[in-house]
Amino acid sequence: MEWNICRRQRAPRRISLRPAPLRAVECRASESALPGAGGPAWGAKGVGRISPQVKQEVLARAAIEAVVGDYVALKRAGATYKARCPFHEERTPSFVVDPRRGSWRCFGACSEGGDAISFVMKIENVSYPEAVRKLAARVGVVITESPASAQDREEPGERDRLFATLAFAADFFFARFCDDPAAEAARAYVESRGITAESVNGWRLGYAPDSWDALLSAAREKGFSDHHIEKAGLAKRSEKSGYLFDFFRGRLIFPITDPHDRVIGFGARRLGDDDETAPKYINTPETPLFHKGTNVYGLARARRDILKERRALIMEGYTDVIMAHQHAIRTAVAPLGTALTREQVQVLRRVTDEMVVVFDGDEPGQKSAEGKLPYFLEEGCDPRLVTLPDGQDPCDFLRASGADAFLAQVDGARWWGDFLVMRLLARHDLADPLGRQRASEEALELVRTLSSPVQRDIALQKLSGGLGVSEEALRQRLLALVRRDRVRAQFAGEARASGAAVGPTTRPADAPAAGSAPGSGAASTAEAAGDRSGAAETAGARASAAGDEARARHEAALLAALLWDDQMIGEVNADFPPERFRDRAHGRLFERLVRRFAVAGSASYADFVAVEEDEALLALARNLRSRQVVHEEARPEVFVRDTLDWLLRDERLRQALALRRRQPADESEEVVQLAEVLRLRREACGKSRQAAEAGGAGPAG
């Protein structure tokens, strides 16, 4: 399609590229967003109250699964739907939508819940009246509002003023792109990239005049304050003079919106090569609305298509995304002019499980794609990667070859393991044993981030063939890495809990050293102090406190393992019934699990939270479920049995201590007995730790 909006062509077709009339922006700014203006506050409650009858009608018509499904990828689970919660990060879906009740609830960390209105309020960060109006417009309910009192009126909030300022700026830049003779370079660049007039209009591309105060003056003239212009990231203050000046000058502008299609910032490309010292791309600085590492370009437009196709195409640049949508490939998104971040992967993970990375085909693009693999794998994704021929970027490839050829490339995308092997072959000589070893180590560093044992198994099989290393050798090395990580995490957790640095060789300060004779630790200390009874009391208190803490930790680990795998509940109950738990909350939770298992034959975490009404037990179960006490490579039944053995040994030690306390003994004998108990406890904890390090099971004592 020929370019038709440059300054020399003033044919009527230019009219299609006129910005939305600035009068609308002026009206919104001057009549609502500015202090002291008459009329209703923009973005506030509105001019009246919404009646309860309207609310009920909106809720009756709005199918909650359809409302929520516009924001997250729902999967049917019987009579309900499940998804990963959009309000906190998680790997296992705990967000449940119940169409029968018209409700949603997160059974994970945030424990949020409500109806369709509360969901829209939370996910779009809008007020109650705004949420009702959005849903009413969706389902065709006409809202008749009762007159508002003075108390019902609100002044626009700070965020509302920032959104209004940014909306004005977007229209200002767009108008300059269409009309300003100085924007010829911007229009020429857009034309050179093959972007059509319709795409310019749809994506609202703009031009920032090469002036120190063009936007600033226009915004001031329309009543926007310097405070909000600066806070929105549109102007910067000189350190020398203190005067404000435009942040964007002489650049092509790409408006950036949040997932709800509200402008929150801008990306800007340098035009020409006159000043090569200036960065090629810049973004709005961090503001209350704009966070470069967490927003995704094009997601507001692509979200519905991604939900429908269950696949997102992640590209590198703004023009790549625009060109993809121009070719009716509407699942394309991109990071904001910078490398992809873990937070952006998390945002996309809430919408789809399948992601295809289509970075530039040159070496920097492929290196960047490889470097981002850990972000996908740690979030439980199984990405595929496209390597475009001849080092092309998606925009150039689409222009040269068209949508069908591009989609063929996407359909033939490499699984991440195959892509990794290709990259490793380019870096290492696999004919050299040392090169093969280094390539294997690099590959396993990625494999160990996988959370699913099935994914690990597939990865090891594929990598074995690609690297020429036996699957068994890779598996053994992976297990060694996993054990190392587990031991490090274990001692790091203990260090955080105790507030001290803890290493593998650390022992309690009050425990006797290895190989010392009974009584030579605590008893000798008491003798030196000249107060044997006081030492006995202190040693006994320390032993009791250490034992109680270790026991509580093992009880919690046992319950956490059973919440992940309920098949051993009956066996555990036979040897260790609920009344034997020293922590009452742990005992109550296990009793409920046993009862549920006896009635339904299952006591999985999902079943438990679906029927349990005790909030304290639900909170405890959520906390325990969040702990990955059993590593994916370990066998849960081995872990449960080892933990149960520790608890039974601990009971025997406690019974022996109680028996000795009932027997007559002088002070010195009592000290010796307590020191002996400390020694036995230390040995038991040491054996448990050794078992954990050797077999990946059992919490450290």
XYZ file of C-alpha atoms in Angstrom:
701
model
C 0.000 0.000 0.000
C 1.437 3.363 -1.000
C 2.328 5.814 1.720
C -0.212 8.577 1.745
C 0.237 10.823 4.715
C 3.556 12.577 4.126
C 3.449 16.349 4.047
C 3.615 16.652 0.243
C 0.425 14.620 -0.256
C -2.466 16.618 1.051
C -5.083 14.458 -0.644
C -8.308 13.736 1.252
C -6.910 10.295 2.200
C -4.804 12.086 4.829
C -7.997 12.659 6.753
C -8.014 9.006 7.823
C -4.831 9.697 9.737
C -6.044 12.738 11.582
C -5.763 12.217 15.315
C -8.797 11.827 17.476
C -9.976 15.452 17.815
C -7.901 17.257 20.389
C -11.155 18.831 21.571
C -11.978 15.527 23.282
C -8.674 15.565 25.101
C -9.001 19.260 25.887
C -12.481 18.704 27.261
C -11.385 15.794 29.402
C -8.439 17.754 30.729
C -10.088 21.102 31.252
C -13.523 20.019 32.412
C -12.644 17.079 34.585
C -9.011 16.429 35.319
C -8.026 19.906 36.349
C -8.370 21.331 39.849
C -11.396 23.455 40.476
C -13.185 22.479 37.289
C -16.893 22.068 37.252
C -18.669 18.918 36.169
C -18.019 15.335 37.099
C -14.538 14.224 38.056
C -12.842 12.219 35.315
C -12.241 8.631 36.351
C -14.191 9.121 39.584
C -17.428 7.706 40.854
C -19.505 9.560 38.352
C -22.537 11.759 38.678
C -24.699 9.385 40.671
C -25.075 6.267 42.669
C -25.508 2.867 41.065
C -28.543 1.122 42.454
C -28.354 -2.414 43.934
C -30.831 -3.573 41.286
C -28.422 -2.542 38.518
C -25.590 -4.372 40.238
C -27.639 -7.574 40.485
C -28.686 -7.376 36.851
C -25.102 -6.875 35.714
C -23.923 -9.851 37.766
C -26.781 -11.997 36.477
C -25.913 -11.284 32.842
C -22.117 -11.323 33.093
C -20.897 -14.925 32.851
C -17.973 -14.874 35.225
C -15.995 -17.462 33.259
C -16.224 -15.203 30.188
C -15.194 -12.105 32.146
C -12.213 -13.782 33.802
C -11.359 -15.616 30.580
C -10.622 -12.293 28.904
C -7.646 -11.876 31.226
C -6.323 -15.344 32.069
C -6.192 -18.733 30.346
C -8.885 -20.859 32.010
C -9.000 -24.647 31.858
C -12.117 -26.623 32.688
C -11.876 -28.787 35.816
C -15.216 -30.528 36.250
C -17.898 -27.945 37.016
C -15.310 -25.206 37.602
C -12.391 -23.601 35.786
C -8.803 -23.345 36.968
C -5.876 -21.078 36.127
C -2.760 -19.589 37.585
C -3.710 -16.670 39.786
C -3.258 -13.315 37.981
C -2.602 -11.560 41.294
C 0.497 -13.454 42.446
C 3.185 -15.647 40.929
C 2.666 -19.418 41.089
C 3.485 -22.540 39.105
C 0.573 -24.756 40.097
C -2.923 -23.386 39.290
C -4.783 -22.438 42.458
C -7.216 -19.892 40.980
C -10.741 -21.336 40.675
C -13.754 -19.857 38.864
C -17.157 -21.312 39.771
C -19.875 -20.394 37.213
C -22.622 -21.871 39.400
C -21.906 -19.441 42.195
C -20.699 -16.641 39.939
C -17.534 -16.396 42.008
C -13.767 -16.708 41.819
C -11.232 -17.501 44.482
C -7.501 -18.013 44.810
C -6.565 -20.931 47.068
C -2.912 -19.920 46.896
C -0.818 -17.248 48.534
C -3.072 -14.217 48.054
C -6.398 -15.864 49.084
C -8.380 -13.277 47.122
C -11.945 -13.908 45.988
C -15.218 -12.317 44.935
C -17.587 -11.825 42.010
C -17.191 -10.463 38.478
C -17.264 -6.849 39.659
C -14.551 -7.321 42.267
C -12.421 -9.160 39.705
C -12.592 -6.263 37.229
C -11.894 -3.783 40.040
C -8.768 -5.654 41.089
C -7.301 -6.605 37.734
C -7.919 -3.229 36.091
C -7.288 -1.194 39.249
C -10.527 0.776 38.888
C -13.196 1.907 41.328
C -16.440 0.040 41.978
C -18.612 2.306 39.768
C -16.109 2.082 36.914
C -16.083 -1.706 37.130
C -19.889 -1.849 37.109
C -20.025 0.442 34.072
C -17.468 -1.644 32.185
C -19.442 -4.828 32.797
C -22.756 -3.124 32.078
C -21.498 -1.952 28.689
C -20.288 -5.491 28.017
C -23.624 -7.187 28.746
C -25.948 -4.431 27.508
C -27.324 -3.153 30.806
C -28.381 0.498 30.791
C -27.343 2.198 34.014
C -29.750 4.677 35.528
C -27.944 6.500 38.302
C -29.574 8.301 41.182
C -28.507 11.912 41.741
C -25.199 12.194 43.535
C -24.744 14.160 46.666
C -21.763 16.398 47.270
C -20.218 13.661 49.381
C -20.358 11.216 46.445
C -18.238 13.407 44.200
C -14.533 12.681 44.102
C -11.612 14.703 42.971
C -9.653 12.811 40.330
C -6.846 10.785 41.887
C -3.164 11.118 41.115
C -3.203 8.133 38.745
C -6.199 9.585 36.878
C -4.333 12.843 36.330
C -1.266 10.974 35.065
C -3.388 8.919 32.649
C -4.997 12.141 31.381
C -1.602 13.783 30.889
C -0.263 10.790 28.961
C -3.403 10.569 26.810
C -2.942 14.216 25.863
C 0.733 13.590 25.027
C -0.142 10.601 22.820
C -2.578 12.707 20.790
C -0.075 15.567 20.627
C 2.663 13.307 19.214
C 0.254 11.691 16.752
C -0.955 15.072 15.469
C 2.637 16.204 14.931
C 3.435 13.013 13.012
C 0.543 13.726 10.633
C 0.936 17.476 10.178
C 4.376 18.723 11.183
C 6.706 19.329 8.199
C 9.612 18.536 10.536
C 8.234 14.995 10.915
C 9.291 14.105 7.361
C 12.173 11.961 8.643
C 9.807 10.048 10.940
C 7.340 9.439 8.113
C 10.164 8.374 5.786
C 11.459 5.846 8.315
C 7.997 4.372 8.862
C 7.534 4.114 5.105
C 10.915 2.408 4.731
C 9.825 -0.255 7.208
C 6.688 -0.988 5.195
C 4.243 0.178 7.858
C 0.912 1.196 6.339
C -1.245 4.213 7.078
C -3.784 1.981 8.778
C -1.104 0.628 11.132
C 0.131 4.131 11.919
C -3.412 5.112 12.798
C -4.105 1.940 14.789
C -0.890 2.033 16.816
C -0.981 5.843 17.106
C 2.629 6.338 16.092
C 3.845 9.862 16.753
C 6.606 12.388 16.380
C 8.276 14.395 19.137
C 9.380 17.765 17.724
C 13.076 18.566 18.009
C 12.336 21.302 20.509
C 13.073 21.804 24.180
C 9.489 22.656 25.158
C 7.001 21.840 22.358
C 5.027 19.292 24.388
C 5.597 21.134 27.639
C 4.112 24.374 26.279
C 1.144 22.610 24.695
C 0.362 20.713 27.908
C 0.644 23.842 30.044
C -1.638 25.681 27.642
C -4.279 23.000 28.170
C -4.041 23.279 31.947
C -1.796 20.335 32.870
C 0.504 21.055 35.776
C 4.301 20.849 35.647
C 4.117 18.374 38.516
C 2.066 15.854 36.526
C 3.963 16.436 33.274
C 7.232 15.630 35.044
C 5.790 12.773 37.079
C 4.394 11.159 33.900
C 7.935 11.076 32.493
C 7.241 13.593 29.735
C 9.647 16.287 30.954
C 12.952 16.392 32.783
C 14.339 19.067 35.056
C 17.720 20.618 34.356
C 20.188 20.084 37.170
C 21.830 23.453 36.506
C 18.935 25.820 35.897
C 16.069 23.843 37.445
C 13.915 24.444 34.366
C 11.814 21.690 32.806
C 12.420 20.538 29.238
C 10.836 17.890 26.994
C 12.165 14.378 27.584
C 11.443 13.236 23.997
C 12.893 15.423 21.242
C 13.301 14.724 17.525
C 12.232 11.074 17.754
C 9.673 8.641 16.354
C 7.213 7.825 19.141
C 5.625 4.440 19.973
C 2.878 4.759 22.610
C 3.008 1.980 25.215
C -0.190 0.857 26.904
C -0.952 -1.298 29.901
C -2.918 -4.561 29.495
C -6.106 -2.475 29.590
C -5.052 -0.274 26.645
C -4.347 2.879 28.668
C -1.248 4.852 27.657
C 1.376 4.547 30.397
C 4.527 5.642 28.578
C 6.375 5.866 25.279
C 9.221 4.256 23.394
C 11.172 6.557 21.075
C 13.572 5.888 18.191
C 16.370 8.194 17.112
C 15.915 9.591 13.603
C 18.938 9.945 11.333
C 22.577 9.433 12.195
C 23.532 13.018 12.997
C 24.150 12.214 16.649
C 25.313 8.617 16.923
C 26.276 9.181 20.565
C 22.577 9.364 21.459
C 20.946 6.009 22.213
C 18.997 4.510 19.332
C 15.963 3.783 21.527
C 14.853 5.359 24.775
C 11.811 4.767 26.949
C 9.816 6.748 29.431
C 11.728 6.709 32.732
C 10.272 4.749 35.636
C 7.043 6.386 36.845
C 4.122 5.371 39.059
C 2.469 3.975 35.899
C 5.404 2.813 33.769
C 7.788 -0.004 34.680
C 9.837 -1.035 31.661
C 10.694 -4.504 32.943
C 7.128 -5.589 33.684
C 5.035 -4.265 30.777
C 4.745 -5.995 27.399
C 4.329 -4.081 24.129
C 1.172 -5.014 22.222
C -0.342 -7.203 24.951
C -3.535 -5.147 25.160
C -4.195 -5.827 21.465
C -2.931 -9.398 21.419
C -4.401 -10.758 24.659
C -7.692 -12.069 23.275
C -6.017 -13.726 20.309
C -3.378 -15.268 22.586
C -6.112 -16.663 24.822
C -7.927 -17.996 21.759
C -4.883 -19.579 20.085
C -3.137 -20.428 23.389
C 0.162 -19.221 21.956
C 2.180 -15.999 22.133
C 4.861 -14.917 19.658
C 7.571 -12.932 21.440
C 9.520 -10.590 19.166
C 12.289 -8.092 19.788
C 11.095 -4.736 18.503
C 8.117 -2.440 18.144
C 8.163 -2.553 14.341
C 8.302 -6.373 14.411
C 5.060 -6.478 16.392
C 3.354 -3.844 14.250
C 4.316 -5.667 11.040
C 3.067 -8.988 12.430
C -0.340 -7.494 13.301
C -0.371 -5.784 9.899
C -0.134 -9.304 8.408
C -3.011 -10.544 10.618
C -0.652 -12.351 13.016
C -2.242 -10.912 16.117
C -0.530 -12.898 18.853
C 2.751 -10.962 18.552
C 4.137 -9.009 21.522
C 7.568 -7.643 22.496
C 9.578 -6.382 25.461
C 9.930 -2.616 25.725
C 12.991 -1.829 23.680
C 15.185 -3.868 26.018
C 16.055 -7.466 26.786
C 13.205 -9.722 27.849
C 12.847 -9.898 31.642
C 11.645 -12.611 34.004
C 8.742 -10.376 35.049
C 7.555 -10.065 31.449
C 7.620 -13.862 31.093
C 5.521 -14.077 34.260
C 2.982 -11.634 32.795
C 2.678 -13.716 29.623
C 2.567 -16.958 31.621
C -0.765 -15.882 33.072
C -2.225 -15.735 29.571
C -0.727 -18.797 27.874
C 1.500 -21.808 28.426
C 2.937 -21.895 24.895
C 5.466 -19.255 23.879
C 7.453 -18.996 20.659
C 10.480 -16.701 20.673
C 11.036 -15.000 17.309
C 14.072 -12.822 17.905
C 16.279 -11.490 15.134
C 18.094 -14.172 13.143
C 21.536 -12.567 13.536
C 24.038 -13.611 16.219
C 23.060 -10.923 18.790
C 19.399 -11.891 18.457
C 20.077 -15.608 18.844
C 22.447 -15.007 21.764
C 19.783 -12.920 23.470
C 17.193 -15.673 22.947
C 19.528 -18.275 24.465
C 20.241 -16.047 27.441
C 16.524 -15.763 28.250
C 15.858 -19.515 28.308
C 16.242 -19.776 32.121
C 13.403 -17.268 32.589
C 11.022 -19.497 30.641
C 12.139 -22.769 32.212
C 12.010 -21.479 35.784
C 8.423 -20.367 35.164
C 7.438 -23.839 33.958
C 7.233 -22.889 30.261
C 8.407 -25.107 27.408
C 9.427 -22.473 24.830
C 10.191 -22.938 21.162
C 12.518 -20.719 19.204
C 12.573 -19.554 15.592
C 15.813 -18.828 13.730
C 14.927 -16.707 10.701
C 17.139 -17.217 7.632
C 19.860 -14.797 6.529
C 19.878 -13.022 9.905
C 16.578 -11.273 9.145
C 14.336 -9.728 11.765
C 10.586 -10.542 11.765
C 9.666 -7.215 10.153
C 11.999 -7.713 7.182
C 11.037 -11.367 6.767
C 7.310 -10.582 6.743
C 7.786 -7.840 4.162
C 9.892 -10.065 1.920
C 8.139 -13.411 2.282
C 4.659 -12.772 3.649
C 2.537 -14.191 6.443
C 2.302 -17.780 5.178
C 6.082 -18.199 5.006
C 6.448 -16.624 8.427
C 3.842 -18.908 9.997
C 5.620 -21.881 8.421
C 8.756 -20.778 10.263
C 6.762 -20.512 13.498
C 5.227 -23.966 13.027
C 8.726 -25.362 12.519
C 10.158 -23.639 15.598
C 12.827 -25.604 17.448
C 12.123 -27.028 20.865
C 14.350 -25.195 23.349
C 16.587 -28.255 23.893
C 17.288 -28.618 20.172
C 17.970 -24.891 19.950
C 20.375 -25.158 22.884
C 22.243 -28.065 21.286
C 22.592 -26.010 18.091
C 24.073 -23.127 20.094
C 26.403 -25.428 22.050
C 27.672 -27.041 18.834
C 28.563 -23.576 17.594
C 30.596 -22.855 20.737
C 32.200 -26.178 21.645
C 34.076 -28.857 19.746
C 32.236 -32.022 20.759
C 35.004 -34.156 19.259
C 37.151 -32.896 22.123
C 36.275 -34.610 25.477
C 36.778 -31.333 27.331
C 34.483 -29.519 24.902
C 31.819 -32.192 25.335
C 32.090 -31.932 29.111
C 31.739 -28.151 29.079
C 28.752 -28.349 26.735
C 27.118 -30.935 29.016
C 27.634 -28.750 32.094
C 26.082 -25.746 30.347
C 23.090 -27.808 29.247
C 22.525 -29.305 32.713
C 22.557 -25.843 34.279
C 19.377 -25.211 32.305
C 17.853 -28.655 32.838
C 18.115 -28.316 36.616
C 15.805 -25.290 36.508
C 12.945 -27.431 35.147
C 10.237 -28.024 37.723
C 8.613 -31.037 36.044
C 10.251 -34.486 36.195
C 8.653 -35.309 32.839
C 10.267 -32.243 31.270
C 13.604 -33.265 32.767
C 13.338 -36.792 31.437
C 12.552 -35.589 27.915
C 15.339 -33.010 28.079
C 17.921 -35.574 29.178
C 16.930 -37.965 26.391
C 17.191 -35.242 23.732
C 20.435 -33.765 25.063
C 22.036 -37.188 25.293
C 21.622 -37.738 21.556
C 22.647 -34.196 20.646
C 25.766 -34.049 22.838
C 26.934 -37.630 22.448
C 26.878 -38.271 26.211
C 24.999 -41.197 27.732
C 21.681 -40.392 29.343
C 22.761 -42.188 32.521
C 25.873 -40.017 32.857
C 23.825 -36.847 32.385
C 21.263 -38.050 34.915
C 23.907 -38.825 37.539
C 25.534 -35.440 37.093
C 22.140 -33.723 37.277
C 21.320 -35.512 40.539
C 24.654 -34.371 41.962
C 23.830 -30.764 41.028
C 20.347 -31.099 42.501
C 21.685 -32.473 45.792
C 24.241 -29.718 45.983
C 21.558 -27.073 45.470
C 19.301 -28.723 48.022
C 21.989 -28.811 50.698
C 22.881 -25.184 50.018
C 19.240 -24.117 50.225
C 18.762 -26.150 53.404
C 21.625 -24.496 55.237
C 20.756 -21.076 53.873
C 17.251 -21.529 55.314
C 18.659 -22.534 58.674
C 20.952 -19.524 58.630
C 18.030 -17.191 57.959
C 16.002 -18.809 60.708
C 18.800 -18.517 63.289
C 20.101 -15.156 62.117
C 23.626 -16.546 61.779
C 25.774 -17.946 59.027
C 25.318 -21.710 58.947
C 27.488 -24.071 56.946
C 27.555 -27.834 56.506
C 29.996 -28.231 59.422
C 28.153 -25.989 61.847
C 26.970 -27.589 65.079
C 24.950 -26.128 67.974
C 27.127 -24.163 70.339
C 25.897 -26.177 73.280
C 26.387 -29.608 71.646
C 29.451 -31.615 72.594
C 32.137 -31.962 69.950
C 32.328 -35.149 67.935
C 34.215 -37.875 69.744
C 34.021 -36.251 73.177
C 33.217 -38.410 76.149
C 29.761 -38.213 77.695
C 29.671 -35.321 80.088
C 32.780 -33.632 78.737
C 30.757 -30.902 77.017
C 27.927 -29.470 79.109
C 29.149 -31.081 82.344
C 32.665 -29.720 82.142
C 31.298 -26.258 81.484
C 29.111 -26.497 84.574
C 32.006 -27.672 86.690
C 34.141 -24.771 85.529
C 31.377 -22.363 86.487
C 30.962 -24.024 89.853
C 27.217 -24.377 89.504
C 26.240 -27.854 88.376
C 22.537 -27.506 88.991
C 22.397 -24.276 86.965
C 24.311 -25.920 84.118
C 21.981 -28.879 84.188
C 18.990 -26.575 83.985
C 20.525 -24.620 81.100
C 21.547 -27.728 79.197
C 18.096 -29.226 79.662
C 16.388 -26.065 78.424
C 18.638 -25.900 75.388
C 18.128 -29.541 74.570
C 14.365 -29.178 74.905
C 14.219 -26.025 72.744
C 16.430 -27.528 70.035
C 14.423 -30.738 70.070
C 11.064 -28.947 69.863
C 12.235 -26.812 66.936
C 13.606 -29.808 65.039
C 10.474 -31.855 65.700
C 8.184 -29.060 64.520
C 10.261 -28.761 61.365
C 9.980 -32.479 60.655
C 6.252 -32.571 61.382
C 5.755 -29.683 58.944
C 7.899 -31.422 56.305
C 5.887 -34.629 56.676
C 2.588 -32.789 56.211
C 3.959 -30.804 53.268
C 4.991 -34.036 51.554
C 1.544 -35.560 52.145
C -0.131 -32.470 50.692
C 1.901 -33.017 47.527
C 1.280 -36.804 47.458
C -1.559 -38.215 49.591
C -1.006 -41.926 48.850
C 0.885 -42.600 52.099
C -1.586 -40.990 54.483
C -2.929 -44.360 55.597
C 0.534 -45.804 56.235
C 1.618 -42.723 58.197
C -1.583 -42.776 60.251
C -0.933 -46.387 61.274
C 2.473 -45.526 62.787
C 1.973 -41.898 63.701
C -1.684 -40.936 64.354
C -2.748 -37.294 64.785
C -2.508 -37.339 68.590
C 1.248 -38.036 68.406
C 1.958 -34.699 66.719
C 3.392 -32.346 69.339
C 2.260 -29.256 67.422
C -1.515 -29.077 67.869
C -2.113 -27.325 64.546
C -0.117 -30.012 62.748
C -2.140 -32.704 64.517
C -5.460 -31.074 63.580
C -4.427 -30.739 59.953
C -3.310 -34.382 59.758
C -6.562 -35.495 61.402
C -8.556 -33.661 58.698
C -6.431 -35.229 55.975
C -6.939 -38.713 57.440
C -10.676 -38.155 57.699
C -10.893 -36.825 54.135
C -8.833 -39.753 52.829
C -11.063 -42.269 54.634
C -14.251 -40.739 53.199
C -13.225 -39.859 49.646
C -10.169 -42.030 49.033
C -8.229 -38.865 48.264
C -6.884 -35.997 50.346
C -5.024 -33.947 47.772
C -4.370 -30.293 48.408
C -7.023 -29.248 45.881
C -9.627 -31.520 47.494
C -8.746 -30.283 50.960
C -9.006 -26.552 50.219
C -12.242 -27.102 48.319
C -14.075 -28.484 51.366
C -12.200 -27.150 54.404
C -13.826 -24.203 56.179
C -11.338 -23.630 59.008
C -9.364 -20.555 57.884
C -6.463 -21.327 60.227
C -6.044 -24.816 58.770
C -6.393 -23.461 55.218
C -3.649 -20.923 55.905
C -1.420 -23.647 57.369
C -2.047 -25.928 54.386
C -1.254 -23.132 51.921
C 1.960 -22.364 53.752
C 3.041 -26.009 53.791
C 2.017 -26.559 50.161
C 4.282 -23.701 49.085
C 7.332 -25.598 50.362
C 8.980 -27.902 47.851
C 10.338 -30.238 50.539
C 10.559 -33.199 48.165
C 12.723 -32.527 45.166
C 11.246 -33.577 41.841
C 13.996 -36.196 41.372
C 13.415 -37.801 44.796
C 10.798 -40.458 45.512
C 8.081 -39.053 47.816
C 7.570 -42.371 49.601
C 11.265 -42.503 50.570
C 11.103 -38.956 51.868
C 7.961 -39.678 53.928
C 9.403 -42.846 55.450
C 12.709 -41.185 56.356
C 10.928 -38.252 57.957
C 8.608 -40.601 59.833
C 11.600 -42.625 61.079
C 13.169 -39.438 62.431
C 9.998 -38.559 64.318
C 9.739 -42.049 65.815
C 13.388 -41.944 66.892
C 12.790 -38.565 68.453
C 9.885 -39.982 70.459
C 12.063 -42.787 71.759
C 14.709 -40.278 72.833
C 12.113 -38.202 74.648
C 10.740 -41.271 76.404
C 14.249 -42.288 77.497
C 14.880 -38.806 78.847
C 11.586 -38.798 80.755
C 12.386 -42.215 82.242
C 15.807 -41.105 83.430
C 14.347 -37.995 85.000
C 12.047 -40.149 87.114
C 15.005 -42.178 88.436
C 16.921 -40.821 91.513
C 20.233 -39.255 90.573
C 22.599 -36.764 92.075
C 23.378 -33.483 90.346
C 26.471 -34.728 88.567
C 24.648 -37.769 87.187
C 21.849 -35.569 85.916
C 24.336 -33.392 84.071
C 25.934 -36.482 82.534
C 22.513 -37.779 81.465
C 21.569 -34.480 79.833
C 24.874 -34.323 78.011
C 24.328 -37.897 76.807
C 20.880 -36.962 75.498
C 22.398 -34.023 73.650
C 24.951 -36.333 72.083
C 22.290 -38.834 70.999
C 20.158 -36.083 69.520
C 23.126 -34.699 67.639
C 23.886 -38.125 66.201
C 20.269 -38.588 65.112
C 20.222 -35.177 63.400
C 23.538 -35.960 61.730
C 22.217 -39.222 60.320
C 19.121 -37.457 58.991
C 21.273 -34.821 57.294
C 23.519 -37.473 55.747
C 20.455 -39.297 54.421
C 19.170 -36.047 52.915
C 22.462 -35.338 51.196
C 22.819 -38.915 49.914
C 19.272 -39.576 48.768
C 17.548 -36.189 48.431
C 15.019 -36.994 51.153
C 14.302 -35.967 54.695
C 14.646 -32.500 56.212
C 17.741 -31.659 58.163
C 17.464 -31.816 61.925
